[in-house]
Amino acid sequence: MVSQVEPSHALALRGPSSVVSRSSRHRRHGRSHAGGASFIPQNEFPVFSHTGDVEILVKAGSETNRYLLHRLILTQCSGFFEASTSQEWSRAGPSHDGGTELSRVGDDSGNESTRSRDGREVKKRWRYELDTGVSNDDVPMLVQKENNQVSIFGSTDTRPPPVRNKPPSNPSFFRSVANLSLPPSSHGPSAPQLNQDEQDLLNDYDNLFKIFYNYPPALDPIDIATAYLQCKSLLTLADLYDALAVVGPRIDHHLLQFQSRLWKQIAKYPSSYLKLGYLSQSKSIFQEALIHVVGAWPVGERHIRHQLPDSVIEIIEDKVEDLADLVGKIEGRLFRLNLLNSRGERVTPQNSYLDWLVVSLFRQWLAENTSPPPVPQMPQMPQSRNGQHSRNNTTTVTTTHHTNQTIQQFSPIPPSPQSANANLGRVYRTLGTAPSNYLNHDDCKRFLKLSPEIYSRESLKKFEKRLEEVKTMAREIVRPLMRSSLSGEGSNSSYLVCTRVEDNIFPTTS
């Protein structure tokens, strides 16, 4: 009695915590024995010829990749295989040998088999083929096909096995052997080469099954842009087969090896990496991208709302609201900022006119740089008494038309929310890190010259000294906004990157 080899040596459970030691993998090769060489069928990835019970054919273009894997591993890694190989949905039907009666035999491990009338154990085998659909818009999907059962001794056929060393008697055999010596071009037309999409499809499925068996996927280790595309495609495939819990940690591990290059890419494409971090369940990538998205919000809002679930949108909106509250508190403190005179009183036009001008100039600069410009009023068409536009005077209509064009050409365009948010970040960054870049010596001089009666070299020096005191206080007030919560570089960002993301704030894909 031959016992069935258990496939537990390459088990990868559904979930990031399932890791199998690579030392348990063994490669088996044909060995030479005394009296001649014998061929031993492989029992390793991707074809477990002895223990595999799920056959998968992935065809793209002229190439077909064949896998013979284990139902036990596939069901633990993929919800798709767990459902499709269940008793309710499975198409692994009985053998079609006539007169054979089969009875189901089950065990706790999930292996299913049957017994034929003579008592031999027959193992079920499932078969899947890749269905590419009828149009280019269809998503290729594995479809389960009808498949006969296979005995643990081989076929359920009761005929004796053929003699393997019998000399060939077919003359065509000798012709095929002779053709081996001919150049490849004489064998017939070669198969067309795969295009990039077909090759990517084969690579994605191969990487998916490799991860199931705890083999490292073939992802670009040098070019992060190429690695991103490969990871994105692989995650999309894993999402299709409900295997994100197994594939996600592999993607996270591979991308984090890029370190600083990864953070720079996230800063360039935060909304794209936000989705990737969500699908891969990578807290590091998701939090890094979330800080950029919140700081630049609503940049990319349409793309994010279309690509990500409501749970992610709610997190973004909550963090945007928290950041707006913090900015509002900081802004209120800046506008209430004031100087004190020698008696400890707040400066006013009555007790210290020059110091009051310092505070007034700072507040005016702050208001101009934190508020959007007013929307210009558009002139309306002249109307008659009954409320209709007058059509009697063609000159008036033409003049009004030219006036509208002139206003649209020279009036400032109201800034969009995106540009206003970015400008706000630059203003506070100027206040917190570069005080010399605003209200400099020339600005102070021009301002004081508006009041010739108080302008002098001494008054200018005193004015600039008191203004430095205001700038110092402003720098301390905006310090909470200058904090960077990024793992990468954030000092050059035009928006605020001070959003704190707690570890427990993380949406799950389930």
Short mmCIF file of C-alpha atoms in Angstrom, two decimals:
data_model
loop_
_atom_site.label_atom_id
_atom_site.label_comp_id
_atom_site.label_asym_id
_atom_site.label_seq_id
_atom_site.Cartn_x
_atom_site.Cartn_y
_atom_site.Cartn_z
CA MET A 1 0.00 0.00 0.00
CA VAL A 2 1.48 3.33 -1.04
CA SER A 3 0.74 6.19 1.32
CA GLN A 4 -0.05 9.62 -0.05
CA VAL A 5 2.58 12.30 0.49
CA GLU A 6 1.16 15.20 2.49
CA PRO A 7 1.73 18.67 0.92
CA SER A 8 2.55 20.33 4.21
CA HIS A 9 6.18 21.02 3.29
CA ALA A 10 5.24 24.17 1.35
CA LEU A 11 2.21 25.39 3.22
CA ALA A 12 1.33 29.09 3.16
CA LEU A 13 -1.71 29.94 5.29
CA ARG A 14 -4.15 32.74 4.52
CA GLY A 15 -2.85 35.59 6.59
CA PRO A 16 0.37 37.51 7.09
CA SER A 17 1.38 35.40 10.08
CA SER A 18 1.75 32.19 8.09
CA VAL A 19 5.37 31.65 7.17
CA VAL A 20 6.89 28.35 6.18
CA SER A 21 10.58 27.61 6.50
CA ARG A 22 12.31 27.49 3.17
CA SER A 23 14.47 24.68 4.41
CA SER A 24 11.46 22.41 4.07
CA ARG A 25 11.53 22.79 0.30
CA HIS A 26 13.50 20.09 -1.50
CA ARG A 27 14.31 19.88 -5.16
CA ARG A 28 14.14 16.45 -6.68
CA HIS A 29 16.02 15.56 -9.81
CA GLY A 30 16.33 12.44 -11.88
CA ARG A 31 19.01 10.16 -10.53
CA SER A 32 21.08 7.59 -12.36
CA HIS A 33 20.81 4.04 -11.12
CA ALA A 34 22.80 0.94 -11.90
CA GLY A 35 21.66 -0.60 -15.12
CA GLY A 36 20.55 2.68 -16.72
CA ALA A 37 18.83 6.01 -16.11
CA SER A 38 15.22 6.27 -14.94
CA PHE A 39 12.94 9.31 -15.04
CA ILE A 40 11.36 10.35 -11.75
CA PRO A 41 8.40 12.77 -12.16
CA GLN A 42 8.90 15.97 -10.20
CA ASN A 43 6.93 16.68 -7.08
CA GLU A 44 7.77 20.32 -6.57
CA PHE A 45 6.47 23.74 -7.56
CA PRO A 46 4.90 24.35 -10.02
CA VAL A 47 3.96 20.70 -10.76
CA PHE A 48 3.43 18.38 -7.81
CA SER A 49 2.93 15.28 -9.91
CA HIS A 50 2.55 12.93 -6.92
CA THR A 51 0.46 14.96 -4.49
CA GLY A 52 -1.13 17.76 -6.52
CA ASP A 53 -4.89 17.64 -6.95
CA VAL A 54 -5.67 21.03 -8.58
CA GLU A 55 -4.60 21.52 -12.18
CA ILE A 56 -4.45 25.11 -13.41
CA LEU A 57 -3.80 26.14 -17.00
CA VAL A 58 -2.92 29.79 -17.59
CA LYS A 59 -2.78 30.59 -21.29
CA ALA A 60 -1.73 33.92 -22.74
CA GLY A 61 -1.08 34.21 -26.44
CA SER A 62 0.82 31.19 -27.66
CA GLU A 63 2.13 30.10 -24.26
CA THR A 64 0.45 28.08 -21.54
CA ASN A 65 1.74 27.68 -18.00
CA ARG A 66 0.60 24.52 -16.24
CA TYR A 67 0.38 24.17 -12.49
CA LEU A 68 -0.50 21.10 -10.47
CA LEU A 69 -0.98 22.36 -6.94
CA HIS A 70 -2.67 21.36 -3.70
CA ARG A 71 -6.26 22.18 -2.83
CA LEU A 72 -5.29 22.38 0.85
CA ILE A 73 -2.85 25.24 0.22
CA LEU A 74 -4.98 27.03 -2.35
CA THR A 75 -8.03 27.10 -0.08
CA GLN A 76 -5.99 28.43 2.82
CA CYS A 77 -4.54 31.22 0.69
CA SER A 78 -7.50 32.17 -1.51
CA GLY A 79 -11.17 32.58 -0.77
CA PHE A 80 -11.88 31.95 -4.46
CA PHE A 81 -10.43 28.43 -4.35
CA GLU A 82 -12.01 27.79 -0.97
CA ALA A 83 -15.46 28.48 -2.40
CA SER A 84 -15.02 26.95 -5.85
CA THR A 85 -13.64 23.64 -4.53
CA SER A 86 -16.32 23.32 -1.86
CA GLN A 87 -18.94 20.62 -2.15
CA GLU A 88 -21.59 23.13 -3.24
CA TRP A 89 -19.62 24.58 -6.16
CA SER A 90 -17.05 21.94 -7.05
CA ARG A 91 -17.04 20.36 -10.50
CA ALA A 92 -14.62 17.57 -9.60
CA GLY A 93 -17.08 14.87 -10.64
CA PRO A 94 -16.78 11.07 -10.45
CA SER A 95 -14.79 9.01 -12.89
CA HIS A 96 -16.57 8.15 -16.13
CA ASP A 97 -15.44 4.50 -16.17
CA GLY A 98 -18.52 2.42 -16.88
CA GLY A 99 -19.94 0.31 -14.09
CA THR A 100 -17.85 1.91 -11.39
CA GLU A 101 -19.69 2.83 -8.23
CA LEU A 102 -18.09 5.55 -6.12
CA SER A 103 -18.60 6.53 -2.52
CA ARG A 104 -17.23 9.69 -0.90
CA VAL A 105 -14.55 9.43 1.76
CA GLY A 106 -13.69 12.54 3.79
CA ASP A 107 -11.30 13.49 6.54
CA ASP A 108 -10.74 16.42 8.81
CA SER A 109 -7.93 17.86 6.69
CA GLY A 110 -10.27 18.78 3.88
CA ASN A 111 -9.02 16.09 1.47
CA GLU A 112 -11.82 14.49 -0.45
CA SER A 113 -11.65 11.14 -2.15
CA THR A 114 -13.94 8.36 -3.28
CA ARG A 115 -13.78 4.58 -3.34
CA SER A 116 -14.49 2.50 -6.38
CA ARG A 117 -16.44 -0.73 -6.29
CA ASP A 118 -13.30 -2.81 -5.80
CA GLY A 119 -12.28 -0.70 -2.78
CA ARG A 120 -9.50 1.33 -4.33
CA GLU A 121 -9.22 4.95 -3.14
CA VAL A 122 -9.75 7.50 -5.89
CA LYS A 123 -8.65 11.10 -5.30
CA LYS A 124 -10.57 14.06 -6.65
CA ARG A 125 -8.82 16.42 -9.01
CA TRP A 126 -9.97 19.92 -9.89
CA ARG A 127 -9.14 21.64 -13.14
CA TYR A 128 -9.10 25.37 -13.90
CA GLU A 129 -8.47 27.17 -17.16
CA LEU A 130 -8.00 30.89 -17.72
CA ASP A 131 -10.96 32.41 -19.55
CA THR A 132 -9.98 35.69 -21.22
CA GLY A 133 -13.56 36.61 -22.13
CA VAL A 134 -14.99 37.72 -25.44
CA SER A 135 -13.84 41.36 -25.48
CA ASN A 136 -10.81 43.33 -24.43
CA ASP A 137 -12.77 44.85 -21.55
CA ASP A 138 -13.36 41.48 -19.90
CA VAL A 139 -11.12 40.59 -16.98
CA PRO A 140 -9.37 37.22 -17.46
CA MET A 141 -10.58 34.77 -14.82
CA LEU A 142 -9.93 31.17 -13.90
CA VAL A 143 -12.93 28.98 -14.69
CA GLN A 144 -13.41 25.51 -13.27
CA LYS A 145 -13.77 22.74 -15.84
CA GLU A 146 -15.14 19.22 -15.58
CA ASN A 147 -12.41 16.79 -14.58
CA ASN A 148 -12.23 13.06 -13.98
CA GLN A 149 -11.03 11.62 -10.72
CA VAL A 150 -7.59 10.12 -10.47
CA SER A 151 -6.71 7.13 -8.33
CA ILE A 152 -3.86 7.40 -5.89
CA PHE A 153 -2.35 4.53 -7.91
CA GLY A 154 -2.81 6.40 -11.16
CA SER A 155 -5.77 6.06 -13.52
CA THR A 156 -8.96 4.33 -12.46
CA ASP A 157 -8.72 2.20 -15.57
CA THR A 158 -8.41 -1.50 -14.67
CA ARG A 159 -6.28 -2.35 -17.70
CA PRO A 160 -2.64 -3.26 -16.98
CA PRO A 161 -0.11 -0.46 -17.36
CA PRO A 162 1.73 -0.26 -20.66
CA VAL A 163 5.25 -1.61 -21.00
CA ARG A 164 7.47 1.44 -20.75
CA ASN A 165 10.60 -0.07 -22.39
CA LYS A 166 8.82 -1.51 -25.40
CA PRO A 167 10.62 -0.50 -28.65
CA PRO A 168 8.59 1.81 -30.84
CA SER A 169 7.07 0.20 -33.89
CA ASN A 170 5.62 3.33 -35.49
CA PRO A 171 7.81 4.61 -38.38
CA SER A 172 6.77 8.18 -37.57
CA PHE A 173 8.77 7.86 -34.37
CA PHE A 174 12.00 7.56 -36.33
CA ARG A 175 11.05 10.52 -38.47
CA SER A 176 10.42 12.65 -35.36
CA VAL A 177 13.79 11.61 -33.94
CA ALA A 178 15.49 12.53 -37.19
CA ASN A 179 13.85 15.94 -37.11
CA LEU A 180 15.65 16.69 -33.87
CA SER A 181 18.89 17.10 -35.81
CA LEU A 182 17.38 19.67 -38.16
CA PRO A 183 17.70 23.41 -37.48
CA PRO A 184 14.78 24.99 -35.61
CA SER A 185 13.63 26.92 -38.68
CA SER A 186 12.90 23.67 -40.54
CA HIS A 187 10.49 22.34 -37.91
CA GLY A 188 7.72 24.68 -39.05
CA PRO A 189 6.56 28.20 -38.27
CA SER A 190 7.59 29.39 -34.80
CA ALA A 191 4.99 30.52 -32.30
CA PRO A 192 4.37 34.27 -32.25
CA GLN A 193 6.04 36.16 -29.46
CA LEU A 194 4.02 37.38 -26.55
CA ASN A 195 3.19 41.03 -26.25
CA GLN A 196 3.84 42.89 -23.00
CA ASP A 197 0.30 42.47 -21.67
CA GLU A 198 0.35 38.71 -22.24
CA GLN A 199 3.74 38.35 -20.60
CA ASP A 200 2.62 40.44 -17.63
CA LEU A 201 -0.46 38.24 -17.23
CA LEU A 202 1.66 35.08 -17.08
CA ASN A 203 4.06 36.73 -14.63
CA ASP A 204 1.22 37.85 -12.35
CA TYR A 205 -0.25 34.37 -12.04
CA ASP A 206 3.17 32.84 -11.57
CA ASN A 207 3.98 35.33 -8.79
CA LEU A 208 0.59 34.69 -7.19
CA PHE A 209 1.15 30.95 -6.94
CA LYS A 210 4.76 31.43 -5.87
CA ILE A 211 3.60 33.50 -2.90
CA PHE A 212 1.07 30.79 -2.01
CA TYR A 213 3.99 28.38 -1.68
CA ASN A 214 6.21 30.86 0.14
CA TYR A 215 8.52 31.48 -2.81
CA PRO A 216 9.65 35.08 -3.42
CA PRO A 217 7.82 36.73 -6.32
CA ALA A 218 9.77 37.94 -9.35
CA LEU A 219 9.55 41.72 -8.85
CA ASP A 220 11.96 44.39 -10.03
CA PRO A 221 14.48 45.09 -7.23
CA ILE A 222 16.10 48.15 -8.87
CA ASP A 223 13.58 50.36 -10.67
CA ILE A 224 10.89 51.42 -8.22
CA ALA A 225 8.58 52.68 -10.97
CA THR A 226 8.57 49.24 -12.59
CA ALA A 227 8.22 47.56 -9.21
CA TYR A 228 5.19 49.72 -8.45
CA LEU A 229 3.44 48.65 -11.66
CA GLN A 230 4.21 45.00 -10.96
CA CYS A 231 2.98 45.24 -7.38
CA LYS A 232 -0.16 47.08 -8.42
CA SER A 233 -0.99 44.43 -11.03
CA LEU A 234 -0.27 41.59 -8.60
CA LEU A 235 -2.44 43.15 -5.89
CA THR A 236 -5.29 43.58 -8.37
CA LEU A 237 -5.05 39.88 -9.22
CA ALA A 238 -4.89 38.92 -5.53
CA ASP A 239 -7.97 41.03 -4.86
CA LEU A 240 -9.76 39.19 -7.67
CA TYR A 241 -9.08 35.83 -5.97
CA ASP A 242 -9.54 37.04 -2.38
CA ALA A 243 -5.88 36.53 -1.51
CA LEU A 244 -4.80 39.99 -0.33
CA ALA A 245 -4.06 38.73 3.17
CA VAL A 246 -1.32 36.48 1.77
CA VAL A 247 0.01 38.65 -1.08
CA GLY A 248 -0.06 41.98 0.76
CA PRO A 249 2.82 41.30 3.20
CA ARG A 250 5.05 40.22 0.29
CA ILE A 251 4.35 43.49 -1.55
CA ASP A 252 4.98 45.49 1.61
CA HIS A 253 8.30 43.73 2.23
CA HIS A 254 9.50 44.25 -1.34
CA LEU A 255 8.65 47.96 -1.61
CA LEU A 256 10.04 48.89 1.80
CA GLN A 257 13.46 47.74 0.60
CA PHE A 258 13.61 50.86 -1.60
CA GLN A 259 13.60 53.03 1.56
CA SER A 260 14.17 56.71 0.67
CA ARG A 261 13.28 56.17 -2.99
CA LEU A 262 9.91 54.82 -1.89
CA TRP A 263 9.16 57.89 0.22
CA LYS A 264 10.01 60.18 -2.71
CA GLN A 265 7.70 58.24 -5.00
CA ILE A 266 4.89 58.44 -2.45
CA ALA A 267 5.36 62.22 -2.26
CA LYS A 268 4.98 62.43 -6.05
CA TYR A 269 1.99 60.09 -6.34
CA PRO A 270 0.30 60.00 -2.92
CA SER A 271 -3.18 58.98 -4.07
CA SER A 272 -1.84 56.02 -6.08
CA TYR A 273 0.28 54.75 -3.21
CA LEU A 274 -2.62 55.29 -0.81
CA LYS A 275 -4.58 52.65 -2.72
CA LEU A 276 -1.56 50.37 -2.93
CA GLY A 277 -0.98 50.67 0.81
CA TYR A 278 -4.63 49.93 1.45
CA LEU A 279 -4.69 46.81 -0.73
CA SER A 280 -1.39 45.48 0.62
CA GLN A 281 -2.41 46.35 4.18
CA SER A 282 0.91 48.16 4.58
CA LYS A 283 0.68 50.58 7.48
CA SER A 284 3.94 52.30 6.56
CA ILE A 285 2.96 53.00 2.95
CA PHE A 286 -0.66 53.85 3.78
CA GLN A 287 0.23 56.30 6.57
CA GLU A 288 2.94 58.01 4.51
CA ALA A 289 0.56 58.50 1.60
CA LEU A 290 -2.28 59.58 3.90
CA ILE A 291 -0.21 62.45 5.34
CA HIS A 292 0.46 63.77 1.84
CA VAL A 293 -3.17 63.35 0.77
CA VAL A 294 -4.51 65.18 3.84
CA GLY A 295 -2.02 68.02 3.50
CA ALA A 296 -2.82 68.58 -0.19
CA TRP A 297 -6.55 67.84 0.04
CA PRO A 298 -8.66 68.18 -2.10
CA VAL A 299 -5.98 67.46 -4.71
CA GLY A 300 -6.77 64.02 -6.15
CA GLU A 301 -10.15 63.88 -4.43
CA ARG A 302 -12.02 62.67 -7.50
CA HIS A 303 -9.54 59.84 -8.12
CA ILE A 304 -9.54 58.79 -4.47
CA ARG A 305 -13.33 58.73 -4.16
CA HIS A 306 -13.55 56.61 -7.29
CA GLN A 307 -10.83 54.13 -6.36
CA LEU A 308 -11.11 53.65 -2.59
CA PRO A 309 -13.95 52.56 -0.28
CA ASP A 310 -15.90 54.78 2.06
CA SER A 311 -13.87 53.63 5.08
CA VAL A 312 -10.75 55.25 3.62
CA ILE A 313 -12.64 58.40 2.62
CA GLU A 314 -13.93 58.77 6.17
CA ILE A 315 -10.40 58.58 7.57
CA ILE A 316 -9.22 61.24 5.11
CA GLU A 317 -12.11 63.58 5.89
CA ASP A 318 -11.59 63.18 9.65
CA LYS A 319 -7.90 64.01 9.33
CA VAL A 320 -8.60 66.96 7.04
CA GLU A 321 -11.03 68.31 9.62
CA ASP A 322 -8.48 67.82 12.42
CA LEU A 323 -5.84 69.68 10.41
CA ALA A 324 -8.27 72.52 9.65
CA ASP A 325 -9.09 72.86 13.35
CA LEU A 326 -5.41 73.05 14.23
CA VAL A 327 -4.73 75.62 11.51
CA GLY A 328 -7.70 77.70 12.71
CA LYS A 329 -6.38 77.77 16.26
CA ILE A 330 -2.90 78.75 15.08
CA GLU A 331 -4.29 81.46 12.82
CA GLY A 332 -6.36 82.91 15.65
CA ARG A 333 -3.29 83.14 17.87
CA LEU A 334 -1.33 84.85 15.10
CA PHE A 335 -3.96 87.54 14.62
CA ARG A 336 -4.12 88.12 18.39
CA LEU A 337 -0.37 88.49 18.60
CA ASN A 338 0.66 91.83 20.10
CA LEU A 339 3.58 93.76 21.59
CA LEU A 340 3.92 95.31 25.05
CA ASN A 341 5.26 98.74 25.88
CA SER A 342 7.71 99.56 28.68
CA ARG A 343 4.88 99.54 31.25
CA GLY A 344 3.71 96.08 30.24
CA GLU A 345 0.64 97.33 28.39
CA ARG A 346 -0.47 96.22 24.95
CA VAL A 347 0.58 98.73 22.37
CA THR A 348 -2.07 101.02 20.93
CA PRO A 349 -1.97 104.12 18.73
CA GLN A 350 -2.20 106.20 21.91
CA ASN A 351 0.63 104.69 24.01
CA SER A 352 3.12 103.54 21.32
CA TYR A 353 2.24 104.50 17.80
CA LEU A 354 5.38 103.10 16.14
CA ASP A 355 5.02 99.70 17.84
CA TRP A 356 1.36 99.62 16.90
CA LEU A 357 2.36 100.16 13.28
CA VAL A 358 4.64 97.10 13.56
CA VAL A 359 1.74 94.92 14.71
CA SER A 360 -0.57 96.41 12.08
CA LEU A 361 1.89 95.68 9.26
CA PHE A 362 2.31 92.07 10.39
CA ARG A 363 -1.45 91.48 10.60
CA GLN A 364 -1.99 93.05 7.20
CA TRP A 365 0.67 90.80 5.66
CA LEU A 366 -0.86 87.74 7.35
CA ALA A 367 -4.36 88.59 6.16
CA GLU A 368 -3.25 89.14 2.58
CA ASN A 369 -1.36 85.86 2.41
CA THR A 370 -3.87 83.61 4.15
CA SER A 371 -7.04 84.87 2.46
CA PRO A 372 -8.02 84.28 -1.17
CA PRO A 373 -8.44 87.40 -3.28
CA PRO A 374 -12.00 88.66 -3.65
CA VAL A 375 -14.03 87.51 -6.61
CA PRO A 376 -14.45 90.39 -9.08
CA GLN A 377 -17.97 91.61 -9.75
CA MET A 378 -19.01 91.00 -13.35
CA PRO A 379 -21.02 93.85 -14.97
CA GLN A 380 -24.54 92.87 -16.00
CA MET A 381 -26.31 93.53 -19.28
CA PRO A 382 -28.62 96.55 -19.27
CA GLN A 383 -32.25 95.58 -18.88
CA SER A 384 -35.48 97.19 -19.95
CA ARG A 385 -38.41 97.94 -17.67
CA ASN A 386 -40.05 94.56 -18.29
CA GLY A 387 -36.89 92.78 -17.12
CA GLN A 388 -35.71 91.74 -20.60
CA HIS A 389 -32.32 92.62 -22.06
CA SER A 390 -32.45 95.75 -24.18
CA ARG A 391 -31.89 95.06 -27.87
CA ASN A 392 -32.51 98.58 -29.14
CA ASN A 393 -29.01 99.91 -28.68
CA THR A 394 -26.48 97.68 -30.45
CA THR A 395 -23.60 99.91 -29.33
CA THR A 396 -24.42 99.32 -25.66
CA VAL A 397 -24.44 95.54 -26.09
CA THR A 398 -21.14 95.57 -27.97
CA THR A 399 -19.50 97.81 -25.35
CA THR A 400 -20.65 95.57 -22.53
CA HIS A 401 -19.30 92.50 -24.36
CA HIS A 402 -15.86 94.08 -24.70
CA THR A 403 -15.95 95.14 -21.04
CA ASN A 404 -16.56 91.54 -19.96
CA GLN A 405 -13.62 90.34 -22.04
CA THR A 406 -11.36 93.02 -20.56
CA ILE A 407 -12.28 92.09 -16.97
CA GLN A 408 -11.74 88.38 -17.65
CA GLN A 409 -8.33 89.11 -19.14
CA PHE A 410 -6.87 91.38 -16.49
CA SER A 411 -8.72 90.56 -13.27
CA PRO A 412 -7.10 87.96 -10.99
CA ILE A 413 -8.67 84.51 -11.32
CA PRO A 414 -10.03 83.20 -8.01
CA PRO A 415 -7.66 80.47 -6.83
CA SER A 416 -8.90 76.92 -6.82
CA PRO A 417 -9.02 75.05 -3.48
CA GLN A 418 -5.91 73.15 -4.53
CA SER A 419 -3.76 76.26 -5.06
CA ALA A 420 -5.18 77.97 -1.96
CA ASN A 421 -4.29 74.99 0.23
CA ALA A 422 -0.77 74.79 -1.16
CA ASN A 423 -0.30 78.54 -0.69
CA LEU A 424 -1.44 78.25 2.93
CA GLY A 425 1.24 75.67 3.57
CA ARG A 426 3.91 77.92 2.08
CA VAL A 427 2.78 80.85 4.24
CA TYR A 428 3.06 78.95 7.49
CA ARG A 429 6.32 77.39 6.41
CA THR A 430 7.66 80.90 5.75
CA LEU A 431 6.54 82.01 9.20
CA GLY A 432 8.09 79.00 10.88
CA THR A 433 11.33 78.45 9.02
CA ALA A 434 12.25 81.51 6.93
CA PRO A 435 11.32 84.75 8.71
CA SER A 436 13.83 86.71 6.65
CA ASN A 437 11.82 85.95 3.49
CA TYR A 438 8.95 88.25 4.42
CA LEU A 439 8.70 91.87 5.59
CA ASN A 440 12.38 92.55 4.99
CA HIS A 441 14.30 95.84 5.25
CA ASP A 442 12.97 97.28 1.99
CA ASP A 443 9.39 96.49 2.95
CA CYS A 444 9.78 98.24 6.28
CA LYS A 445 11.39 101.25 4.68
CA ARG A 446 8.62 101.67 2.10
CA PHE A 447 5.99 101.29 4.80
CA LEU A 448 7.47 103.93 7.11
CA LYS A 449 7.92 106.40 4.27
CA LEU A 450 4.15 106.49 4.01
CA SER A 451 4.32 108.53 7.23
CA PRO A 452 7.07 111.11 6.56
CA GLU A 453 6.57 112.76 9.94
CA ILE A 454 7.85 109.66 11.80
CA TYR A 455 10.31 108.29 9.27
CA SER A 456 13.99 108.48 10.22
CA ARG A 457 16.98 106.19 10.34
CA GLU A 458 16.54 105.67 14.07
CA SER A 459 12.83 104.99 13.79
CA LEU A 460 13.50 102.48 10.99
CA LYS A 461 15.98 100.57 13.15
CA LYS A 462 13.55 100.51 16.06
CA PHE A 463 10.74 99.40 13.75
CA GLU A 464 12.80 96.49 12.37
CA LYS A 465 13.87 95.43 15.85
CA ARG A 466 10.31 95.32 17.13
CA LEU A 467 9.23 93.47 13.98
CA GLU A 468 11.84 90.78 14.70
CA GLU A 469 10.19 90.29 18.09
CA VAL A 470 6.86 89.72 16.37
CA LYS A 471 8.43 87.26 13.93
CA THR A 472 10.02 85.33 16.80
CA MET A 473 6.67 85.01 18.57
CA ALA A 474 4.99 83.96 15.30
CA ARG A 475 7.63 81.28 14.73
CA GLU A 476 6.87 79.73 18.13
CA ILE A 477 3.13 79.85 17.49
CA VAL A 478 3.32 77.96 14.17
CA ARG A 479 5.78 75.37 15.49
CA PRO A 480 3.07 72.61 15.73
CA LEU A 481 2.39 73.07 12.01
CA MET A 482 6.08 72.71 11.15
CA ARG A 483 6.31 69.21 12.58
CA SER A 484 6.73 66.51 9.93
CA SER A 485 5.07 63.16 10.51
CA LEU A 486 6.59 61.68 7.36
CA SER A 487 9.17 58.93 7.25
CA GLY A 488 10.72 60.70 4.26
CA GLU A 489 11.66 64.30 3.61
CA GLY A 490 8.84 66.80 4.12
CA SER A 491 10.50 70.19 4.51
CA ASN A 492 10.15 70.99 0.80
CA SER A 493 6.43 70.29 0.65
CA SER A 494 4.19 73.20 -0.25
CA TYR A 495 1.47 71.83 2.04
CA LEU A 496 1.42 70.88 5.71
CA VAL A 497 2.65 67.39 6.63
CA CYS A 498 2.04 67.53 10.37
CA THR A 499 -0.93 65.13 10.39
CA ARG A 500 -0.53 62.40 12.97
CA VAL A 501 -1.82 58.95 12.03
CA GLU A 502 -2.24 56.55 14.92
CA ASP A 503 -1.44 52.88 14.42
CA ASN A 504 -5.00 51.85 15.19
CA ILE A 505 -6.35 54.04 12.37
CA PHE A 506 -6.10 51.63 9.50
CA PRO A 507 -8.90 50.34 7.25
CA THR A 508 -9.08 46.63 6.55
CA THR A 509 -9.86 45.14 3.17
CA SER A 510 -12.27 42.62 4.60
#
